[in-house]
Amino acid sequence: MSAHLPPSQADDALPLAIELHAGRRRWLQALRTLWPFLALALVSWLGWRELSGLDLHALHNITRNLNDVNLIGLELLAVLAVLVMCGYDLLLSRWLAIGLPGRQVLRYAWPACTLANLLGLSGMAGSGVRYLALSREGVSGRTIAVYAGVQLLAVPVGLGGLCAAALVIAMRQATTLPLPQSLPQLALAAFAVYVPAFYLFTGSGTLHRRFFHELPTLTAGLRLKLIAISCAEWALALVVLGAALALAGVRPDPEELLVAYALAATAGIASQVPGGLGVMDGTLLVILGRLGYAQEGVLAGVLLFRLSYYLVPALLGLAIGARLFVPDENLLVRVLRRAEAHPLFGVLRLPVELIGALSVRLLGYLTFLAGVVLLVSAAYPTLSERSALLHDYLPHTVVEGSHLLSVVAGVILLSLSRGIAGEVRRAYQLTLLALLAGALLSLVKGLDYEEAIYLLALAALLGTRRERFDRHAYPLLSRRNVLWLMALAGALGGYAWLGAALYGDEAWAVSLLHVAPGAHAPRFARSLLAIMVTSIGMLGWLAFSMPKPRLLRPDA
């Protein structure tokens, strides 16, 4: 009997096979799309269960009792950790003889490293920034591809080392995740294997020729240096986390901290959520909470870690790399064409396109964040030592008035952020005024110099892009506007919920005019009233200030 199908059956089988293959691809694509949301939902549910008994007043007391010296020390430690990350760039620029001075390398390395921390994308976001920066300097596409490819491969090595150490500990004692014991160990083992794999695959053997023939062979010395930088980077991140938790009153054993961080970092990367946001944090909350540490202290420590290691360095990176994050469109077109032409670097088309898209809307997001910062600061009173110093030199009415006006400035920034993203000229002018006023009010209401620095830095960044704001309006009926209105409602509702949770057991609505250094509840009531009036006024102004379309009259 012939093993071949008759021609008619073969003709029928081919479309069926193609359809089955296309169906599998669609299912895989759907799974890749849904996976980050599923992972985030699972960890959020577990974290919410851990935080079900959270005492907001205790959390408030922890943050209020922080002092400036410790916060500055924590931030300096985080800056040191990011500087170590820049070691990849200094080493690879010398290896490839790019010829840029070290200071210039650091100018693009810092934004690349901090963006990689913040956005993640398995490190591709940082490589996209490097590609833009080196393209601007005229470096060849082949050299940039090798540069970014090697850096991309080297970053996870340090995490693999941490996972190897954590695996040894986890095999001796049970982890506290509500999962089968073998799953955390398998996750740690999978990342631990990456360390020897990196060394073997980037050498001169058969594995390198088979899988990474586009990359030049790395010498043993270069591989060891890259491994050392990666291990130092991840170890310092662990130290920053431990310091942040210690400031919040949580001091886990080194072994407990190592296992918790290794599992949280692997979960964050595996989830493919940008920066592991929510997933890494939730995993830390679950593990440390089940080890018996106070929920309030763990949450405060994780928030301090996020602010010091991720957000503040990223804001500094935005200021340093402003020209990269708002590039001209001709550069983006050239870079995307070169990325398509090189097979090794084609994977970075996504982050390069992402940066190009963010170049239009990033300033709007940062403006919205500035409004959120002012509102959160208003809900949580300033640190105790700053408050005492401030009331020694300023009248209570001045401090209270600045607090109320800072809330108004926050709502205005939230309202104007859509116009900034839409490059509207009038929104640009008003936002600059609101940022400068917000910076001044932050200092007067609580000596919150961190907020003032951020607002002033954002104002300076906006000032460098003045020519981009040449529009008179943006479409009111659009999907982006609906999303912005939802975000605005969420921010204002979150402020009301936070204040009610903190001061809901006090008769705060009865004594609106009561002014005193410790009268936080009446202060919140006044700010809530100001939010309602300002938000209604801003929405009305935005609706009626949009220019009406001009009607073309027919010729007489």
Coordinates of C-alpha atoms in Angstrom, one line a residue, residues 28-443:
L28 CA -0.5 31.4 22.1
Q29 CA -0.8 35.0 21.3
A30 CA -4.0 35.3 23.4
L31 CA -2.1 33.6 26.3
R32 CA 0.8 35.9 26.0
T33 CA -1.5 38.9 26.0
L34 CA -3.6 37.7 29.0
W35 CA -0.7 36.2 31.1
P36 CA 0.5 39.5 32.7
F37 CA -3.1 40.3 33.7
L38 CA -3.6 36.8 35.1
A39 CA -0.3 36.9 37.1
L40 CA -1.1 40.4 38.4
A41 CA -4.6 39.4 39.4
L42 CA -3.4 36.3 41.2
V43 CA -0.7 38.1 43.2
S44 CA -3.1 41.0 43.9
W45 CA -5.6 38.6 45.3
L46 CA -3.0 37.0 47.5
G47 CA -1.7 40.4 48.6
W48 CA -5.1 41.7 49.4
R49 CA -5.8 38.7 51.6
E50 CA -2.6 39.5 53.5
L51 CA -3.5 43.2 53.8
S52 CA -7.1 42.5 54.9
G53 CA -6.3 43.6 58.5
L54 CA -4.0 46.5 57.5
D55 CA -4.1 49.4 60.0
L56 CA -3.7 52.6 58.0
H57 CA -3.1 54.6 61.2
A58 CA -0.1 52.4 62.0
L59 CA 1.1 52.8 58.4
H60 CA 0.7 56.6 58.8
N61 CA 2.7 56.6 62.0
I62 CA 5.6 54.6 60.4
T63 CA 5.9 57.1 57.5
R64 CA 5.4 60.1 59.7
N65 CA 8.3 59.1 62.0
L66 CA 10.8 58.7 59.2
N67 CA 13.7 61.2 59.3
D68 CA 15.5 63.0 56.6
V69 CA 19.0 61.7 57.4
N70 CA 17.8 58.1 56.9
L71 CA 15.9 58.8 53.8
I72 CA 18.9 60.6 52.2
G73 CA 21.1 57.7 53.2
L74 CA 18.7 55.2 51.6
E75 CA 18.6 57.3 48.4
L76 CA 22.4 57.5 48.2
L77 CA 22.5 53.7 48.5
A78 CA 20.0 53.4 45.7
V79 CA 22.0 55.8 43.5
L80 CA 25.1 53.7 44.2
A81 CA 23.2 50.6 43.1
V82 CA 22.2 52.2 39.8
L83 CA 25.7 53.5 39.2
V84 CA 26.9 49.9 39.4
M85 CA 24.4 49.0 36.7
C86 CA 26.1 51.6 34.5
G87 CA 29.2 49.4 34.7
Y88 CA 27.9 47.3 31.8
D89 CA 28.1 50.3 29.5
L90 CA 31.5 51.5 30.6
L91 CA 32.9 48.0 30.1
L92 CA 31.2 47.3 26.7
S93 CA 32.0 50.7 25.3
R94 CA 35.7 50.1 25.9
W95 CA 35.5 46.5 24.6
L96 CA 33.9 47.6 21.3
A97 CA 36.2 50.7 21.1
I98 CA 33.2 53.0 20.6
G99 CA 35.4 56.0 21.6
L100 CA 33.0 57.9 23.8
P101 CA 34.3 59.5 27.0
G102 CA 33.1 57.9 30.2
R103 CA 31.0 60.9 31.2
Q104 CA 29.1 60.8 27.9
V105 CA 28.5 57.0 28.3
L106 CA 27.0 57.7 31.8
R107 CA 24.7 60.3 30.3
Y108 CA 22.8 57.6 28.4
A109 CA 23.6 54.7 30.6
W110 CA 21.8 56.1 33.6
P111 CA 18.5 56.8 31.7
A112 CA 18.8 53.3 30.1
C113 CA 19.3 51.5 33.4
T114 CA 16.6 53.4 35.2
L115 CA 14.1 52.9 32.4
A116 CA 14.9 49.2 32.3
N117 CA 14.2 49.1 36.1
L118 CA 10.9 51.0 35.7
L119 CA 9.5 49.4 32.6
G120 CA 11.2 46.1 32.5
L121 CA 10.3 44.3 29.2
S122 CA 13.1 41.9 30.2
G123 CA 15.6 44.6 29.9
M124 CA 14.7 45.5 26.3
A125 CA 13.5 49.0 27.2
G126 CA 17.0 49.9 28.4
S127 CA 18.5 48.4 25.3
G128 CA 16.2 50.5 23.2
V129 CA 17.4 53.7 24.9
R130 CA 21.0 52.6 24.2
Y131 CA 20.1 52.0 20.6
L132 CA 18.7 55.5 20.3
A133 CA 21.7 57.1 22.1
L134 CA 24.4 55.4 20.1
S135 CA 22.6 55.9 16.8
R136 CA 22.6 59.7 17.6
E137 CA 26.4 59.4 18.0
G138 CA 26.8 57.8 14.6
V139 CA 27.8 54.3 15.9
S140 CA 27.2 51.5 13.3
G141 CA 24.2 49.4 13.6
R142 CA 26.2 46.2 13.9
T143 CA 28.2 47.6 16.8
I144 CA 25.1 48.8 18.6
A145 CA 23.4 45.4 18.1
V146 CA 26.4 43.6 19.7
Y147 CA 26.6 46.2 22.5
A148 CA 22.9 45.9 23.5
G149 CA 22.7 42.2 22.9
V150 CA 25.6 41.4 25.3
Q151 CA 24.2 43.7 27.9
L152 CA 20.7 42.2 27.6
L153 CA 22.2 38.7 28.1
A154 CA 24.3 39.7 31.1
V155 CA 21.7 41.4 33.3
P156 CA 19.9 38.3 34.5
V157 CA 23.1 36.5 35.6
G158 CA 23.2 38.2 39.0
L159 CA 19.6 37.2 39.7
G160 CA 20.5 33.7 38.7
G161 CA 23.2 33.8 41.4
L162 CA 20.8 35.0 44.0
C163 CA 18.3 32.3 43.0
A164 CA 21.1 29.7 43.3
A165 CA 21.8 30.8 46.9
A166 CA 18.0 31.0 47.6
L167 CA 17.5 27.5 46.3
V168 CA 20.0 26.1 48.7
I169 CA 18.1 27.8 51.6
A170 CA 14.7 26.9 50.2
M171 CA 15.6 23.2 50.1
R172 CA 16.5 23.3 53.8
Q173 CA 13.4 25.2 54.9
A174 CA 9.8 25.6 53.6
T175 CA 8.8 28.7 51.8
T176 CA 5.8 30.6 53.0
L177 CA 4.0 31.0 49.6
P178 CA 0.5 29.5 49.4
L179 CA 1.7 27.2 46.6
P180 CA 3.0 23.6 46.3
Q181 CA 6.6 23.6 47.8
S182 CA 8.1 22.4 44.5
L183 CA 6.9 25.4 42.4
P184 CA 9.1 28.0 44.1
Q185 CA 12.0 25.7 44.0
L186 CA 11.5 25.0 40.3
A187 CA 11.3 28.8 39.6
L188 CA 14.6 29.4 41.6
A189 CA 16.3 26.5 39.8
A190 CA 15.2 27.7 36.4
F191 CA 16.9 31.1 37.0
A192 CA 19.9 29.6 38.7
V193 CA 20.7 27.5 35.6
Y194 CA 21.1 30.8 33.7
V195 CA 24.5 31.5 35.3
P196 CA 26.4 28.6 33.7
A197 CA 24.3 28.9 30.6
F198 CA 25.5 32.5 30.0
Y199 CA 29.1 31.5 30.5
L200 CA 28.8 28.6 28.0
F201 CA 26.6 30.1 25.4
T202 CA 28.7 33.3 25.0
G203 CA 32.1 31.5 24.8
S204 CA 33.8 29.9 21.8
G205 CA 32.2 26.5 21.9
T206 CA 29.5 24.7 19.9
L207 CA 26.6 26.3 21.9
H208 CA 27.8 29.8 20.9
R209 CA 28.1 28.9 17.2
R210 CA 24.7 27.2 17.2
F211 CA 22.6 29.8 19.1
F212 CA 24.5 33.1 19.2
H213 CA 26.6 33.2 16.0
E214 CA 25.6 36.8 15.5
L215 CA 27.5 37.8 18.6
P216 CA 31.3 37.8 18.6
T217 CA 32.9 35.4 21.1
L218 CA 33.3 36.8 24.6
T219 CA 36.7 36.2 26.3
A220 CA 36.7 34.5 29.6
G221 CA 37.8 37.7 31.3
L222 CA 35.0 39.7 29.8
R223 CA 32.4 37.2 30.8
L224 CA 33.7 37.1 34.3
K225 CA 33.6 40.9 34.5
L226 CA 30.0 41.0 33.2
I227 CA 29.0 38.3 35.7
A228 CA 30.7 40.4 38.5
I229 CA 28.8 43.5 37.5
S230 CA 25.5 41.7 37.4
C231 CA 26.0 40.0 40.7
A232 CA 27.0 43.4 42.3
E233 CA 23.9 45.0 40.8
W234 CA 21.4 42.5 42.2
A235 CA 23.2 42.2 45.5
L236 CA 23.0 46.0 46.0
A237 CA 19.3 46.0 45.1
L238 CA 18.8 43.4 47.8
V239 CA 20.8 45.6 50.2
V240 CA 18.5 48.6 49.3
L241 CA 15.4 46.5 50.0
G242 CA 16.8 45.4 53.3
A243 CA 17.6 49.0 54.3
A244 CA 14.1 50.2 53.2
L245 CA 12.5 47.5 55.3
A246 CA 14.7 48.3 58.3
L247 CA 13.6 52.0 58.1
A248 CA 10.0 50.8 58.3
G249 CA 10.8 48.6 61.4
V250 CA 11.0 45.3 59.6
R251 CA 14.3 43.4 60.0
P252 CA 14.1 39.9 58.5
D253 CA 17.0 37.5 58.7
P254 CA 19.4 37.7 55.8
E255 CA 18.3 34.2 54.6
E256 CA 14.6 35.2 54.8
L257 CA 15.2 38.4 52.9
L258 CA 17.3 36.6 50.2
V259 CA 14.6 34.0 49.5
A260 CA 11.8 36.6 49.6
Y261 CA 13.6 38.9 47.1
A262 CA 14.7 36.1 44.8
L263 CA 11.2 34.7 44.5
A264 CA 9.7 38.2 44.2
A265 CA 12.1 39.2 41.4
T266 CA 11.6 35.9 39.5
A267 CA 7.8 36.3 39.8
G268 CA 8.1 39.9 38.5
I269 CA 10.1 38.9 35.5
A270 CA 8.0 35.8 34.7
S271 CA 4.8 37.9 34.9
Q272 CA 6.0 40.2 32.1
V273 CA 4.3 43.1 33.9
P274 CA 6.3 46.3 33.3
G275 CA 8.8 46.6 36.1
G276 CA 7.1 43.7 37.9
L277 CA 4.9 46.4 39.3
G278 CA 2.4 44.8 41.7
V279 CA 3.7 41.3 41.2
M280 CA 7.0 41.7 42.9
D281 CA 5.5 43.9 45.6
G282 CA 2.7 41.5 46.2
T283 CA 5.0 38.5 46.4
L284 CA 7.2 40.3 49.0
L285 CA 4.0 41.2 51.0
V286 CA 2.8 37.6 51.0
I287 CA 6.1 36.0 51.9
L288 CA 7.2 38.5 54.6
G289 CA 3.7 38.7 56.0
R290 CA 3.5 34.9 56.4
L291 CA 6.8 35.0 58.1
G292 CA 5.1 37.0 60.9
Y293 CA 6.3 40.6 60.1
A294 CA 3.8 43.5 60.5
Q295 CA 1.9 44.2 57.4
E296 CA 2.2 47.9 57.8
G297 CA 6.0 47.8 58.1
V298 CA 6.4 45.5 55.1
L299 CA 4.1 47.7 53.0
A300 CA 5.9 50.9 54.0
G301 CA 9.3 49.2 53.4
V302 CA 8.3 48.0 49.9
L303 CA 7.0 51.5 49.0
L304 CA 10.2 53.0 50.2
F305 CA 12.1 50.5 48.0
R306 CA 10.0 51.4 45.0
L307 CA 10.5 55.1 45.5
S308 CA 14.2 55.1 46.2
Y309 CA 15.4 52.4 43.8
Y310 CA 12.9 52.8 40.9
L311 CA 11.1 56.1 40.9
V312 CA 13.6 58.7 42.0
P313 CA 16.5 57.4 39.9
A314 CA 14.1 57.2 36.9
L315 CA 13.0 60.8 37.3
L316 CA 16.7 61.8 37.4
G317 CA 17.2 59.7 34.3
L318 CA 14.4 61.5 32.6
A319 CA 16.1 64.8 33.3
I320 CA 19.5 63.6 32.1
G321 CA 18.1 61.9 29.0
A322 CA 15.4 64.4 28.0
R323 CA 16.7 64.5 24.5
L324 CA 16.5 60.7 24.2
F325 CA 13.0 60.4 25.6
V326 CA 11.6 63.1 23.3
P327 CA 13.6 62.3 20.1
D328 CA 12.9 63.8 16.7
E329 CA 10.9 61.6 14.4
N330 CA 13.6 61.3 11.7
L331 CA 15.9 59.6 14.2
L332 CA 13.2 57.2 15.1
V333 CA 12.6 56.2 11.5
R334 CA 16.3 55.6 10.9
V335 CA 16.7 53.6 14.1
L336 CA 13.6 51.4 13.3
R337 CA 15.0 50.7 9.8
R338 CA 18.3 49.7 11.1
A339 CA 16.7 47.5 13.8
E340 CA 14.7 45.7 11.1
A341 CA 17.8 45.2 9.0
H342 CA 19.7 43.4 11.8
P343 CA 18.3 40.1 12.9
L344 CA 19.8 40.2 16.3
F345 CA 18.3 43.5 17.1
G346 CA 14.9 43.1 15.5
V347 CA 13.5 42.1 18.9
L348 CA 14.2 45.7 20.0
R349 CA 11.8 47.2 17.5
L350 CA 9.1 47.1 20.2
P351 CA 10.9 49.2 22.9
V352 CA 12.2 51.6 20.3
E353 CA 8.6 52.1 19.1
L354 CA 7.5 52.3 22.7
I355 CA 9.9 55.2 23.4
G356 CA 8.8 56.9 20.2
A357 CA 5.2 56.7 21.3
L358 CA 6.0 57.8 24.9
S359 CA 7.9 60.8 23.4
V360 CA 4.5 62.3 22.7
R361 CA 2.6 61.3 25.8
L362 CA 5.3 60.9 28.5
L363 CA 5.1 64.5 29.6
G364 CA 1.4 64.1 30.1
Y365 CA 1.9 61.0 32.2
L366 CA 4.5 62.8 34.3
T367 CA 2.1 65.8 34.8
F368 CA -0.6 63.4 36.0
L369 CA 1.8 61.8 38.4
A370 CA 2.7 65.3 39.7
G371 CA -0.9 65.8 40.5
V372 CA -1.1 62.5 42.3
V373 CA 2.0 63.3 44.3
L374 CA 0.5 66.5 45.5
L375 CA -2.7 64.8 46.5
V376 CA -1.0 61.9 48.3
S377 CA 1.2 64.3 50.1
A378 CA -1.9 66.3 51.2
A379 CA -3.6 63.2 52.6
Y380 CA -0.5 62.1 54.5
P381 CA 0.8 64.9 56.8
T382 CA 4.5 65.8 56.7
L383 CA 7.2 64.2 58.7
S384 CA 7.1 65.1 62.4
E385 CA 10.4 66.8 62.6
R386 CA 9.7 68.9 59.5
S387 CA 6.3 69.9 60.9
A388 CA 7.7 71.0 64.2
L389 CA 10.4 73.1 62.4
L390 CA 7.9 74.7 60.1
H391 CA 5.4 75.8 62.8
D392 CA 8.3 77.5 64.6
Y393 CA 8.7 80.0 61.8
L394 CA 5.4 80.3 59.9
P395 CA 1.9 81.1 61.2
H396 CA -0.6 78.3 61.2
T397 CA -2.9 80.0 58.8
V398 CA -0.1 80.2 56.2
V399 CA 0.7 76.5 56.5
E400 CA -2.9 75.6 56.3
G401 CA -3.6 77.8 53.4
S402 CA -0.6 76.4 51.5
H403 CA -1.9 72.8 52.2
L404 CA -5.3 73.7 50.7
L405 CA -3.8 75.4 47.7
S406 CA -1.5 72.5 47.1
V407 CA -4.6 70.3 46.7
V408 CA -6.0 72.7 44.2
A409 CA -2.7 72.7 42.3
G410 CA -2.8 68.9 42.3
V411 CA -6.3 68.8 40.8
I412 CA -5.3 71.4 38.2
L413 CA -2.3 69.2 37.1
L414 CA -4.5 66.1 36.9
S415 CA -6.9 68.1 34.7
L416 CA -4.3 69.6 32.5
S417 CA -2.3 66.3 31.9
R418 CA -4.6 65.4 29.0
G419 CA -3.8 68.7 27.3
I420 CA -0.1 68.1 27.8
A421 CA -0.3 64.7 26.2
G422 CA -2.2 66.4 23.3
E423 CA 0.5 69.1 23.0
V424 CA -2.0 71.9 23.6
R425 CA -0.4 75.3 24.0
R426 CA -2.7 76.7 26.7
A427 CA -2.4 73.6 28.8
Y428 CA 1.4 73.9 28.5
Q429 CA 1.3 77.5 29.9
L430 CA -1.0 76.7 32.7
T431 CA 0.9 73.6 33.7
L432 CA 4.1 75.5 34.0
L433 CA 2.4 77.9 36.4
A434 CA 0.8 75.0 38.4
L435 CA 4.1 73.2 38.7
L436 CA 6.0 76.2 40.0
A437 CA 3.2 77.0 42.4
G438 CA 3.0 73.4 43.5
A439 CA 6.7 73.4 44.2
L440 CA 6.5 76.5 46.3
L441 CA 3.4 75.3 48.2
S442 CA 5.1 71.9 48.9
L443 CA 7.9 73.7 50.7

